[in-house]
Structures are given as C-alpha cells and as structure tokens.
Amino acid sequence: MKGPSAHGALLVAWLLITGAASADRVAAPSGPWKDLRPVAEVDLSGAEPHLRQRMLKMRARLDTLLAEGGARKAALAEGYGTLAALYAGSGLETSAERCFDNARRLAPGDYRWPYLAAQLALNGGRPREALKRLRRVQTLKPDYPALPLRFGQTLLQLDRLEEARAALEQALGNPGLRAAALYSLGQIDLLRRRYRKAAERFQEALKLAPQADALYYPLAQALRALGDREKAMAALRRKGDTLPPVDDPLLAEMNALNNSARHFYSQALKAVHERRYAEAVEALRAGLKMDPGNANARTTLARALYLSGQVEAAKTLLQGVLKARPGHPLANFLHGVLLEAEGDTQAARAAYERTLRRDPGHAGAHYYLAGLLFRQGDYAGAARHFAEAAKAGPELAMAALYRLVALQRAGTSDRELKQALEAALHKQPKQPLLRYAMARLLAASGDAAVRDPARALKLTRQLLQQMPSPPHQAAHALALAASGDFDKARETLAKAMSPLPWDPAFATELLQMATAFQGHRLPPAWPEDDPLLTPPPANPHLVIAEYPAEKPF
Amino acid sequence: MKPSSDNNGLSPGEARIRRALLWSAGAAGLLAAALVGLYAFLHRTPSPADRTAAVEASPVAPGPEPTSPETPPKAYFTDITRQAGLRFRHTNGAYGEHLMPETIGSGVAFVDYDQDGDPDLLLVDSSYWAGHEGAASPHQTLYRNDGTGHFEEVSTEAGLGQDFFGMGVAVGDYDNDGWPDLFITAVGHDHLYHNRQGHFEEVSASAGVAGGPADWSTCAAFIDYDNDGDLDLFVCQYVKWSRNTDLRIDFKLTGLGRAYGAPNHFVGTHSRLYRNDGDGRFTDVSAETGIQITDPHSGRPEGKALGVAPVDYDRDGWIDLFVANDTERNFLFHNLGNGHFEEVGAFEGIAFDRNGKATSGMGIDAAWYRNDDDLAVAIGNFANEMTSFFTTSDGTPPFADEAMLEGIGAPSRLALTFAVLFFDYDLDGRLDLFQANGHLEPDINKVQPGQHYAQPLQLFRNCAPACEAAYRLVEGNPVLDRPLVGRGAAYADIDGDGDLDLAITQNGRPAVLLRNDLTPPHWLRVDVEGTRANRDGIGAVIELRTASTLQRRRVMPTRGFLSQSEKTVTFGLDDARIVNALRVVWPGGTVQQVKVPQVDTILHIKQPITAEAGP
C-alpha cells in the first residue's frame, strides 16, 4: 500500500467534505429507497486509517447510487453488502446488520447476504438469528459447501448437540471442512464423556491440520479423563489458539476485504510473546505496509528487530520513528538505552530527558537516567530520579533502595537512612534487597544509635532462609562480626568465597572483608563495590524484551 | 476424606443412570436429526446447477426450536428497595474519560454486624475522581435490619461511612470474638474494619493488610488455609492500573470512540494471601505459599483476578481456591496441606473454555448442584462468552465445562455476567443459579445490536434429575426481566420467613433489594460456630439427609462477584418434615453428627471442644 500522498489526502478531504451529503442519503433513504433501513454515521476514530477510508469511500459510493433514481437494485445490494462486510470487520455490528438487511431486501435471491449476516449473528452471540439466516441460505443455495459446518457450529451454540452432530457429520466428507468438523464433533464427544472417541477425533484433526494447536487443549482434557496424565500434560504444553482451517470462500472474501494491519500486529505480538522474533518482524512489516504512519508499531518492529539480532536495523528504525515523532516517549527511551549501552552517555541522557519531557511519569526513563547520573557522581540527581521511578510500584523496590544508596553517597546520615529504610520495609517487609541493606547498616554503621547487631543477625538469617546466596552469606558474616564473633564470621565468609564470585568487584569486596575480619575490624556498611547496592548499567536486551508498551501498535 | 458411596444419599449408580439418560437422549436426537435429514434429502428438488453437489452436501435441516415437557419454572420476587428503606446509589465517578475502575464496582454483603440475629446490609461504594467531584456524597454504606426486612442507614454510627474508591467486601470474624469483621477492597489502599461489638474501627495499617497505594483489589475472602483455627485473608488483585496508563492506552471502540479499556491492555498482578498471626496482625505469605503465578514467557504476573471461590474440591480437609481471571486463564490453587498451594487449573480443566481460550472471568461460585458428588464451579463471563459451568465427573476431576449440557450455555451466551450465585430460591432442595448481568459501555447498543448496557437478571431453576439438563431459565418474570446494570449480588433471609432474598448492586445506579415471596415449603437454616475451627465455621461442609435426598452445602459467605452472602446455610426441604441425618464436616475433616428435632427453624451448631471420630 502506498504511503500518505497528496492524492490520498485530497481523496480523504473530498470524502469528508462530501460526507455530510452522503450521510443524509444512507442515513435517511428517501424516494424509491425509502423502505430501506437507515444506517446512521458512526464514530470511526477507532478504526484503522485505511479501513476508515474504505468505509467512507464505500458509503460515498452508496450515496451516489441512492442519488440516482434509476439505480439498479443489484448494484445497491452489492454496495450495502460490501459496506456491511467492512462494518462487520471493524466491529460495527449494528451498522453491519442494517446494511446486510438492506442488501437482503434489495437482492432477496442472493444467498451471500443471509450467509454473511448469519456469521455476524453467530459471532455476536446470537445463534438463534444465525440459525434463521442459515435456513434462508439453505433454500437459496443448499449446496454451499460450508453450510453443514455452519449449521453444526450454530446448533452447538444453541446447546442442540445431537442436531449439531448430525450436521457436522455431513461436513466430514468435505476435505476443506473435515478438520474443523472433527474439532466440533470431538467437543460434543467430550461433553458426552466419550473421551476415547473425542481423543481420536482431535488426533485425526491434528494430522489433517498440524498447525491447529487449539486442538491440543481439548485433546489434553480427553487424555486426562482417560487417565493418561503424561500425554495430557504433553498436549497441554502444546496448546495454542490456532483453530482448524475452514474452506469457506465467502468468508475468505469478507476477511480479505477487512485485511487489517491490526490482524498482523496481533500475530506479531503473539510471536513476540512466544519469542518467535523473526516471524514477529515479518508480521509487523506486513501490518506497516497498510498502516505506514503507525509510530507505535514501528517502535515494536524496532524491538523485534533487535531481539532477532538485527541491532543496527533496530537503531536505524528507532531513529526514523524519532525523526517523524521526536517526542515519542517509548522510542526515545529505548533509543536512550541503546545509546547508553554503546557508551554514549551524553546522548543517552538527552534521550531519557526527552522521554520525561513528554511523559513525566515514565518509570523506565527515571530509573535509567538515575543510574546514569549515579555513575557520573551526581548522587542528588540520581536520588531524585530513583524516587520517581520507585513510584511505579513494588516491582521497582530496587529503585527505592538505590535512592538511599545515592543519598548516602550524597552525605545523608545513617540515622536518616535507617529511618527511610524502616519506612520502606514497613511497606515491603520481605523485600530481600531492603532487608539486605538494613542488615548491613545495622551491622556496620559507624553510628552507635543505628547499630543493632542482634537485629542484623535476625535479618541475615531470614535472608539466608530465603536464598543462601554469596551476598547474603557475606551480610551474615558481617552481622556475626558485628556481634563480636569474628571466627564464625570468617567461617561464614569463606562459604561466600568458595568459589570466589565471578564479579571481580564483589570478589575484591569479599577479600577486603576477610582482611578486615582478620584484624577484628568491620568493613563499611554499604561498600561502593557491593553488587546489590550499586545500580547496574542498562541492559538493552532485557529492556527491549520486557519493558511494557502501553500501545504496542 | 472422601465420603464413601453409601453415605452420599444417591441411589446406587445414579450417576450411571444419568449418563444413560444422556446417551439415550443423544441417540434419540441423532435419530431424529437423521430422519429430518432423510426427509429433506428426499423432498428436495435440485436445480440443474446443484444436482451433483446436492448429493454430496445436503445439510441437515435442523428441527424446530426444542420444547420442554416440564412446567415452565416460576419465581416470586418483589422489588422492595424503596419500601425497605434503601436509598443507596452507587457512585462510579465516571466523568467522560472512561477510566476502567469506574465500570467494575461494586460489591454487597449481608452481615449481622450487631449480632441481633438478622442480616444487615453493607453496600460498597466507589467514589469520584479528584477534581471531578459531583453532587452525591459517596461513602461505604451500612443498613441495619430491624428484623422484618426494613433497613435504616447506620453507616456513621457504626464507624463506616468513609469515602474511597471501594470495590468488594469480605466478611469474617478474624479474631474469633464473635463479631463479624469487614474487609473492603479498593482502588488504592484496602480497609480492614474490626468489629468492636457493633462498632467498626479501621485497623488496616496495624494489621498489615492495607496493601499498596497503587493496588487495585477486587474480590476478597476470609478462609482458614492452614487450619489453625483463625481466618486468613485472600485478596484478589486485578491489573496494574493508573489513570495515566489508562489515558495513554486510549482504548477506543470503533463507533463509540474512547471506551473502557480491556484488561488485556494492562499488565497483570499477583493476588495476596495474608496469614493471620493470631494477634491482630497478618503476614503477607503470597510468595512462599505459591499463589503468585507468572507468565513463563514474559515473567510478568499472570493473574487478573475478579472472583474467588474457596472450596475444598478434593475434600481432603484443606481449603482450595478457584480464582476467576479476566482474559487470563483461571487458577485453581490446590492446597497441599503444608502451607503451600499448587496451581493446577489447566490440568484440572478449569483454566479455559472448551476451546482452550481464556475467558473474561468475573464472579464465581461453586456447589454440589446435583446433590451427588459432582462439584460445579460457575464463572460469569463477558458478553458472547457463555457462563462457564465446570463440573467434575463422578465426583472426581478433571472438570469439564458442561454449560451446554446443563441448560446454561445458550441462555447465558449473550449476557455480560458479573455475579453468579448458587442458592435454592424455591426451597425444593436443589441449588438454583442466579446471574446479575450488565455491560460496561453505556452506548454498546450503538455498535452491537445484541448488547445493552442494562440487562435482565437471570435465574436458572434446578430441576435435576427430573430434567435432562439440570437448569431451566425462569422466563416471563417482570422483576427478573427488568434490565439492570448488574454487578454484585448476595442472598440472605432478610425477613425471617425461611426463604432467601436477594440484593443486587448496579454500577452507577441504585442497589436493588428483591424479596422472595415464595410460600415456603419446609426448610431448615443452620448456623455453625467453630471452637477448634475458626469461629465462623467458614470452610465447613454441612450434609443433610432426608428420605429422598442428601444435600451438601458449604459454609462460605464469599460468593458471586465482589460480594458476601449470609453465612447461615439454608436447606430447602420441599415437602419433607423430617431430617434423617445432619452432619458437619469441619475444616480439617472432623465430623460432627447432629440431631434435628424439628424443621422450619434455625439450628445453631457448636463444634465440640474435643475432637470426634472422623468420618
């Protein structure tokens, strides 16, 4: 699809200008068409731009036809039917209903309109109406291949299981419908607790349509009921949401008419969720062909590109988004993370700040800007931004802690730090990072009013119960030393150092602790190289993979 | 701990007979369909164009709408909201920006807060958003029942009346002092009110259950998950929401413009389990008990909980938790009895609908609905998703969604259902199913012809085993058919006549009180008091046997959607005047046999101090 052009803009403008006139005739048919149902104009702001254009265009065409007194009924029916299909694709069921109704009135012998209207009713939870319409189709086109399947599916929704079964069994003879019919028949068997038969049907359907991973869930249920727990678990693990295909030319035509970027975007998000990044890239590109101006989708494409290993392409794409939308918060933020990872801290800082100008509450930008400022020695600035990041919620507990570490570096007293830590722990009493920091402060603070080795020991014991990791062992050693038991402290520290941690800074810290214990001295409460008390640099892979996008497209 | 087959009150092999009935009905249906198909085939006049195809694909013409030989069920409810003195109108705070919490609330609870023997009524209110205040004075509203079903507001005198964005409510005597306490969930901090002999005092912070300022808590339940004799607290969390996030997502429905965002646009959250420490304080044990479920791909919390049904589904003496999630799979937390839960929802068959799709789960309730060993878990779902009706088979999991078999599927498909409640409205000894419905979007009918903002209530009468499908919709009742924007619902006998009355909340509209004007057949109401178990007896199961049936009921106020029904258990006895046996299975599994000297009364059962023999 072509990008926005002057011609396109003119077309839209013309459609909008003529919209008022067109609305009158489609919304209020008159003259020879006064018996048609009025179809009011609706708010199309939620529709994709290209679909909006198609709807407007089709409505305008209908208006022109209605203006011609001698218009052919067949042409009008075709117009109403097409507009109905477009409305249906965008979820405008009420408008679609009215249009299908008009199409049926104008061309009562055409089976397509009651058939598509039946699908609309079925999908809208109105199976009784769907059934009436399918009966009408049956009189007009009894050999429409998908009809038995649709009857079966509709009757199933009406809880008329045995009638559904009879209809579905007719569909079994059609290769293009067999997998779907087996799926529904298996469902009926499952309901009737004929588990073996159900499993056989699902397995056969899977042979016919291996991509239809929605079959695995009912298959797992049947296997579970048959007592085959392992196979049931294996089937559950393969469960997806792709249904068996249905060879239904009319529906395919309607779906093609509504081919939307959103459809591809949804596919892409599912692929991202399942870490099939290359497929996500393809789907996003397909969507963007129809929806080239969508900055959110482009940003998501940049993320998918990065995660599929195309780092430069991702960066270039983000820059492209920012050229068109300089204030785009997520694109700025992700760009900042990439720049920081490359070592361009100045540009990264500018990107984070741009993010915050547009979105002052952006937790990610606050967090990474704070880390950057921390490493640059601007502890007051870091503390301010960590405080903002911590507002995002308990999952950013480390931001609350790093704020205190930054404050400590900025000269805040241990008493004030303890008070702030107490408040944080009151909110999250089991948060291990907060417990860790408190334990170390209570053990080794230079302020006697803050030191409390007994409580430090209690905290470190709890931490070791939660997770016996080397930092927790080291903290416990510190608490032991603070209690005067340097022998046990050395012994505990030895556990933390065996083997010596891979992180050289942490290894150095442990060696320094060992030396201090040797001289019956206490090391600093919050040493500068402590890996748990130092904000780590941005991890672009983690951020790009995990940072939530409020509007991914 | 499963009861043996000889004490379940069923004639031998009743379950098998039920299957046989279904089989024969199925076979008959198949035969009828085949005959119709044959008729259609023989009487068609093929056009020249379809002559060849017609032989290959002549669809069966389905028969006419099925009719039922049973008498259409009736119900006799009267709307007494005004005459009962209720003036509560829910404030949802909606001012045009379509912020998601506006459309979810709120709950209702029947609770005898003053211990005078009749159920009083608490209505949870939401609020205005800052800067968008209106004329009303939203507040948590308590009405005292004078014993006849007439209510008087006592919010302020009772220590309630606070204004916050309330959602749901849980009732339980967490300190075993004989006075029911209240926990009200909210957008923002939650609120625990300790009942001091009829006066509530907020103790959320000191008890450690206030949650966080950015939380959005929904349903809640007092349960004794560790069987230590005091009530712990489960608090559902919905999504990670903020006004800014909501506005940034800017969810739009084509045709309506800005609309209430769907939960799949928001990140999920972990629900909370607080262990009662027995000293007025609670400890958050969510992480170590295994109720925090994360998405294996994203690592983010998977839960978006709106409903919880605590039931000991495997009857091992430890309460399990069914959690209804909105657009995410439902959870079943199986209590392992060692302080830990294992999430087994998908494996046990309650996570998804029959297509393996997560539904928009809202309210939830559970019951042994056929008076046999089969447990049903009903979950209200979104419009165009039928109510889930997961049932066990012959008393054992896995569950399968049998809504379509039990007469609930098709009638519930169109409704957007919030509350689901099992209760015996006609006192015939069979649990009926009630649903409160209502859409989220006031203008939904503009774009979806089948949908309306206000929707009728639905009451399904249980006619099993006489009917093939257990449930039949009660139709043509003007009180039930009146469209409401239904959310929470609860039942209680407000006027002491033995039958169960209903309270229903509406979003942004007045609450509704429906009096049941049944001419009651015989009944028995049972109140339990734990001594070694929690004093409320929450989690106990009461089994009542008459000459013809065995009814098994749960002592559990947490039912429906964001709401609490009275904890007194009502048994409908139909025309039976004699109760042959009644026993209480207390949490933990000890059993107490009780003689029932008369019916049409309330029986108070106190747990013996010393343990009796097991079942």
PDB file of N, CA and C in Angstrom, chain B residues 217-272:
ATOM      1  N   SER B 217      -7.496  -3.808  44.238  1.00  0.00           N
ATOM      2  CA  SER B 217      -8.001  -5.064  44.789  1.00  0.00           C
ATOM      3  C   SER B 217      -9.467  -5.215  44.406  1.00  0.00           C
ATOM      4  N   THR B 218      -9.896  -6.442  44.245  1.00  0.00           N
ATOM      5  CA  THR B 218     -11.280  -6.664  43.809  1.00  0.00           C
ATOM      6  C   THR B 218     -12.004  -7.579  44.812  1.00  0.00           C
ATOM      7  N   CYS B 219     -12.004  -8.874  44.532  1.00  0.00           N
ATOM      8  CA  CYS B 219     -12.689  -9.775  45.453  1.00  0.00           C
ATOM      9  C   CYS B 219     -11.783 -10.078  46.653  1.00  0.00           C
ATOM     10  N   ALA B 220     -12.390 -10.574  47.707  1.00  0.00           N
ATOM     11  CA  ALA B 220     -11.607 -10.980  48.873  1.00  0.00           C
ATOM     12  C   ALA B 220     -12.372 -12.073  49.603  1.00  0.00           C
ATOM     13  N   ALA B 221     -11.641 -12.890  50.339  1.00  0.00           N
ATOM     14  CA  ALA B 221     -12.284 -13.987  51.070  1.00  0.00           C
ATOM     15  C   ALA B 221     -11.518 -14.248  52.354  1.00  0.00           C
ATOM     16  N   PHE B 222     -12.266 -14.369  53.448  1.00  0.00           N
ATOM     17  CA  PHE B 222     -11.670 -14.877  54.681  1.00  0.00           C
ATOM     18  C   PHE B 222     -11.734 -16.402  54.627  1.00  0.00           C
ATOM     19  N   ILE B 223     -10.591 -17.036  54.795  1.00  0.00           N
ATOM     20  CA  ILE B 223     -10.524 -18.505  54.775  1.00  0.00           C
ATOM     21  C   ILE B 223      -9.479 -18.930  55.809  1.00  0.00           C
ATOM     22  N   ASP B 224      -9.554 -20.166  56.218  1.00  0.00           N
ATOM     23  CA  ASP B 224      -8.510 -20.682  57.110  1.00  0.00           C
ATOM     24  C   ASP B 224      -7.671 -21.684  56.315  1.00  0.00           C
ATOM     25  N   TYR B 225      -6.692 -21.148  55.575  1.00  0.00           N
ATOM     26  CA  TYR B 225      -5.981 -22.033  54.640  1.00  0.00           C
ATOM     27  C   TYR B 225      -5.060 -23.010  55.371  1.00  0.00           C
ATOM     28  N   ASP B 226      -4.632 -22.658  56.589  1.00  0.00           N
ATOM     29  CA  ASP B 226      -3.699 -23.533  57.297  1.00  0.00           C
ATOM     30  C   ASP B 226      -4.368 -24.280  58.452  1.00  0.00           C
ATOM     31  N   ASN B 227      -5.676 -24.186  58.524  1.00  0.00           N
ATOM     32  CA  ASN B 227      -6.458 -24.919  59.541  1.00  0.00           C
ATOM     33  C   ASN B 227      -5.917 -24.723  60.962  1.00  0.00           C
ATOM     34  N   ASP B 228      -5.515 -23.491  61.247  1.00  0.00           N
ATOM     35  CA  ASP B 228      -5.002 -23.240  62.597  1.00  0.00           C
ATOM     36  C   ASP B 228      -6.065 -22.581  63.477  1.00  0.00           C
ATOM     37  N   GLY B 229      -7.289 -22.487  62.945  1.00  0.00           N
ATOM     38  CA  GLY B 229      -8.385 -22.001  63.773  1.00  0.00           C
ATOM     39  C   GLY B 229      -8.629 -20.513  63.694  1.00  0.00           C
ATOM     40  N   ASP B 230      -7.844 -19.801  62.894  1.00  0.00           N
ATOM     41  CA  ASP B 230      -8.193 -18.394  62.667  1.00  0.00           C
ATOM     42  C   ASP B 230      -8.248 -18.110  61.174  1.00  0.00           C
ATOM     43  N   LEU B 231      -8.954 -17.057  60.848  1.00  0.00           N
ATOM     44  CA  LEU B 231      -9.219 -16.772  59.438  1.00  0.00           C
ATOM     45  C   LEU B 231      -8.086 -15.985  58.805  1.00  0.00           C
ATOM     46  N   ASP B 232      -7.584 -16.504  57.714  1.00  0.00           N
ATOM     47  CA  ASP B 232      -6.604 -15.795  56.909  1.00  0.00           C
ATOM     48  C   ASP B 232      -7.378 -15.016  55.836  1.00  0.00           C
ATOM     49  N   LEU B 233      -6.653 -14.305  55.023  1.00  0.00           N
ATOM     50  CA  LEU B 233      -7.341 -13.407  54.090  1.00  0.00           C
ATOM     51  C   LEU B 233      -6.722 -13.517  52.704  1.00  0.00           C
ATOM     52  N   PHE B 234      -7.574 -13.811  51.726  1.00  0.00           N
ATOM     53  CA  PHE B 234      -7.130 -13.823  50.329  1.00  0.00           C
ATOM     54  C   PHE B 234      -7.695 -12.582  49.660  1.00  0.00           C
ATOM     55  N   VAL B 235      -6.835 -11.827  48.991  1.00  0.00           N
ATOM     56  CA  VAL B 235      -7.277 -10.583  48.352  1.00  0.00           C
ATOM     57  C   VAL B 235      -6.915 -10.631  46.869  1.00  0.00           C
ATOM     58  N   CYS B 236      -7.934 -10.589  46.036  1.00  0.00           N
ATOM     59  CA  CYS B 236      -7.709 -10.624  44.584  1.00  0.00           C
ATOM     60  C   CYS B 236      -7.149  -9.279  44.118  1.00  0.00           C
ATOM     61  N   GLN B 237      -6.215  -9.365  43.228  1.00  0.00           N
ATOM     62  CA  GLN B 237      -5.709  -8.152  42.585  1.00  0.00           C
ATOM     63  C   GLN B 237      -6.047  -8.242  41.108  1.00  0.00           C
ATOM     64  N   TYR B 238      -6.450  -7.117  40.544  1.00  0.00           N
ATOM     65  CA  TYR B 238      -6.918  -7.133  39.155  1.00  0.00           C
ATOM     66  C   TYR B 238      -5.758  -6.844  38.195  1.00  0.00           C
ATOM     67  N   VAL B 239      -5.565  -5.602  37.812  1.00  0.00           N
ATOM     68  CA  VAL B 239      -4.474  -5.284  36.886  1.00  0.00           C
ATOM     69  C   VAL B 239      -3.658  -4.139  37.468  1.00  0.00           C
ATOM     70  N   LYS B 240      -2.482  -3.968  36.890  1.00  0.00           N
ATOM     71  CA  LYS B 240      -1.658  -2.825  37.290  1.00  0.00           C
ATOM     72  C   LYS B 240      -2.214  -1.619  36.532  1.00  0.00           C
ATOM     73  N   TRP B 241      -2.867  -0.789  37.269  1.00  0.00           N
ATOM     74  CA  TRP B 241      -3.612   0.295  36.625  1.00  0.00           C
ATOM     75  C   TRP B 241      -3.208   1.642  37.204  1.00  0.00           C
ATOM     76  N   SER B 242      -3.175   2.618  36.346  1.00  0.00           N
ATOM     77  CA  SER B 242      -3.108   4.004  36.823  1.00  0.00           C
ATOM     78  C   SER B 242      -3.878   4.848  35.821  1.00  0.00           C
ATOM     79  N   ARG B 243      -4.306   5.993  36.272  1.00  0.00           N
ATOM     80  CA  ARG B 243      -5.080   6.865  35.382  1.00  0.00           C
ATOM     81  C   ARG B 243      -4.249   7.226  34.156  1.00  0.00           C
ATOM     82  N   ASN B 244      -2.963   7.512  34.400  1.00  0.00           N
ATOM     83  CA  ASN B 244      -2.103   7.893  33.282  1.00  0.00           C
ATOM     84  C   ASN B 244      -1.979   6.768  32.277  1.00  0.00           C
ATOM     85  N   THR B 245      -1.770   5.546  32.790  1.00  0.00           N
ATOM     86  CA  THR B 245      -1.643   4.416  31.866  1.00  0.00           C
ATOM     87  C   THR B 245      -2.926   4.258  31.064  1.00  0.00           C
ATOM     88  N   ASP B 246      -4.044   4.361  31.760  1.00  0.00           N
ATOM     89  CA  ASP B 246      -5.337   4.190  31.103  1.00  0.00           C
ATOM     90  C   ASP B 246      -5.501   5.220  29.984  1.00  0.00           C
ATOM     91  N   LEU B 247      -5.153   6.455  30.289  1.00  0.00           N
ATOM     92  CA  LEU B 247      -5.320   7.503  29.282  1.00  0.00           C
ATOM     93  C   LEU B 247      -4.330   7.328  28.135  1.00  0.00           C
ATOM     94  N   ARG B 248      -3.133   6.852  28.483  1.00  0.00           N
ATOM     95  CA  ARG B 248      -2.149   6.663  27.415  1.00  0.00           C
ATOM     96  C   ARG B 248      -2.554   5.528  26.484  1.00  0.00           C
ATOM     97  N   ILE B 249      -3.119   4.485  27.061  1.00  0.00           N
ATOM     98  CA  ILE B 249      -3.576   3.378  26.208  1.00  0.00           C
ATOM     99  C   ILE B 249      -4.677   3.874  25.268  1.00  0.00           C
ATOM    100  N   ASP B 250      -5.511   4.773  25.801  1.00  0.00           N
ATOM    101  CA  ASP B 250      -6.535   5.431  24.988  1.00  0.00           C
ATOM    102  C   ASP B 250      -7.335   4.424  24.175  1.00  0.00           C
ATOM    103  N   PHE B 251      -7.898   3.457  24.873  1.00  0.00           N
ATOM    104  CA  PHE B 251      -8.653   2.394  24.215  1.00  0.00           C
ATOM    105  C   PHE B 251      -9.884   2.971  23.524  1.00  0.00           C
ATOM    106  N   LYS B 252     -10.069   2.562  22.291  1.00  0.00           N
ATOM    107  CA  LYS B 252     -11.229   3.060  21.550  1.00  0.00           C
ATOM    108  C   LYS B 252     -11.996   1.902  20.948  1.00  0.00           C
ATOM    109  N   LEU B 253     -13.292   2.033  20.952  1.00  0.00           N
ATOM    110  CA  LEU B 253     -14.141   1.092  20.227  1.00  0.00           C
ATOM    111  C   LEU B 253     -14.615   1.821  18.978  1.00  0.00           C
ATOM    112  N   THR B 254     -14.390   1.198  17.828  1.00  0.00           N
ATOM    113  CA  THR B 254     -14.853   1.838  16.609  1.00  0.00           C
ATOM    114  C   THR B 254     -16.361   2.038  16.704  1.00  0.00           C
ATOM    115  N   GLY B 255     -16.774   3.230  16.469  1.00  0.00           N
ATOM    116  CA  GLY B 255     -18.203   3.525  16.566  1.00  0.00           C
ATOM    117  C   GLY B 255     -18.572   4.228  17.851  1.00  0.00           C
ATOM    118  N   LEU B 256     -17.747   4.082  18.868  1.00  0.00           N
ATOM    119  CA  LEU B 256     -18.042   4.729  20.143  1.00  0.00           C
ATOM    120  C   LEU B 256     -16.971   5.718  20.553  1.00  0.00           C
ATOM    121  N   GLY B 257     -15.799   5.577  19.979  1.00  0.00           N
ATOM    122  CA  GLY B 257     -14.689   6.419  20.423  1.00  0.00           C
ATOM    123  C   GLY B 257     -14.090   5.864  21.702  1.00  0.00           C
ATOM    124  N   ARG B 258     -13.642   6.758  22.573  1.00  0.00           N
ATOM    125  CA  ARG B 258     -12.993   6.345  23.818  1.00  0.00           C
ATOM    126  C   ARG B 258     -13.920   5.411  24.605  1.00  0.00           C
ATOM    127  N   ALA B 259     -13.354   4.291  25.048  1.00  0.00           N
ATOM    128  CA  ALA B 259     -14.168   3.286  25.730  1.00  0.00           C
ATOM    129  C   ALA B 259     -13.387   2.724  26.907  1.00  0.00           C
ATOM    130  N   TYR B 260     -14.073   1.916  27.714  1.00  0.00           N
ATOM    131  CA  TYR B 260     -13.390   1.292  28.847  1.00  0.00           C
ATOM    132  C   TYR B 260     -12.401   0.255  28.337  1.00  0.00           C
ATOM    133  N   GLY B 261     -11.162   0.413  28.726  1.00  0.00           N
ATOM    134  CA  GLY B 261     -10.080  -0.440  28.218  1.00  0.00           C
ATOM    135  C   GLY B 261     -10.276  -1.887  28.615  1.00  0.00           C
ATOM    136  N   ALA B 262      -9.913  -2.765  27.714  1.00  0.00           N
ATOM    137  CA  ALA B 262      -9.991  -4.189  28.031  1.00  0.00           C
ATOM    138  C   ALA B 262      -8.783  -4.559  28.888  1.00  0.00           C
ATOM    139  N   PRO B 263      -8.956  -5.516  29.809  1.00  0.00           N
ATOM    140  CA  PRO B 263      -7.849  -5.831  30.721  1.00  0.00           C
ATOM    141  C   PRO B 263      -6.607  -6.369  30.021  1.00  0.00           C
ATOM    142  N   ASN B 264      -6.786  -6.894  28.804  1.00  0.00           N
ATOM    143  CA  ASN B 264      -5.575  -7.403  28.151  1.00  0.00           C
ATOM    144  C   ASN B 264      -4.632  -6.294  27.688  1.00  0.00           C
ATOM    145  N   HIS B 265      -5.044  -5.049  27.879  1.00  0.00           N
ATOM    146  CA  HIS B 265      -4.115  -3.950  27.599  1.00  0.00           C
ATOM    147  C   HIS B 265      -3.261  -3.608  28.823  1.00  0.00           C
ATOM    148  N   PHE B 266      -3.588  -4.227  29.939  1.00  0.00           N
ATOM    149  CA  PHE B 266      -2.882  -3.894  31.183  1.00  0.00           C
ATOM    150  C   PHE B 266      -2.083  -5.106  31.667  1.00  0.00           C
ATOM    151  N   VAL B 267      -1.039  -4.816  32.406  1.00  0.00           N
ATOM    152  CA  VAL B 267      -0.219  -5.878  32.970  1.00  0.00           C
ATOM    153  C   VAL B 267      -0.960  -6.507  34.146  1.00  0.00           C
ATOM    154  N   GLY B 268      -0.812  -7.804  34.310  1.00  0.00           N
ATOM    155  CA  GLY B 268      -1.479  -8.497  35.413  1.00  0.00           C
ATOM    156  C   GLY B 268      -0.798  -8.230  36.750  1.00  0.00           C
ATOM    157  N   THR B 269      -1.388  -8.765  37.796  1.00  0.00           N
ATOM    158  CA  THR B 269      -0.833  -8.560  39.138  1.00  0.00           C
ATOM    159  C   THR B 269      -0.971  -9.857  39.947  1.00  0.00           C
ATOM    160  N   HIS B 270      -0.231  -9.912  41.021  1.00  0.00           N
ATOM    161  CA  HIS B 270      -0.336 -11.061  41.915  1.00  0.00           C
ATOM    162  C   HIS B 270      -1.377 -10.778  42.992  1.00  0.00           C
ATOM    163  N   SER B 271      -2.269 -11.739  43.213  1.00  0.00           N
ATOM    164  CA  SER B 271      -3.177 -11.614  44.353  1.00  0.00           C
ATOM    165  C   SER B 271      -2.379 -11.821  45.633  1.00  0.00           C
ATOM    166  N   ARG B 272      -3.042 -11.553  46.756  1.00  0.00           N
ATOM    167  CA  ARG B 272      -2.313 -11.629  48.025  1.00  0.00           C
ATOM    168  C   ARG B 272      -2.970 -12.611  48.966  1.00  0.00           C
TER     169      ARG B 272
END
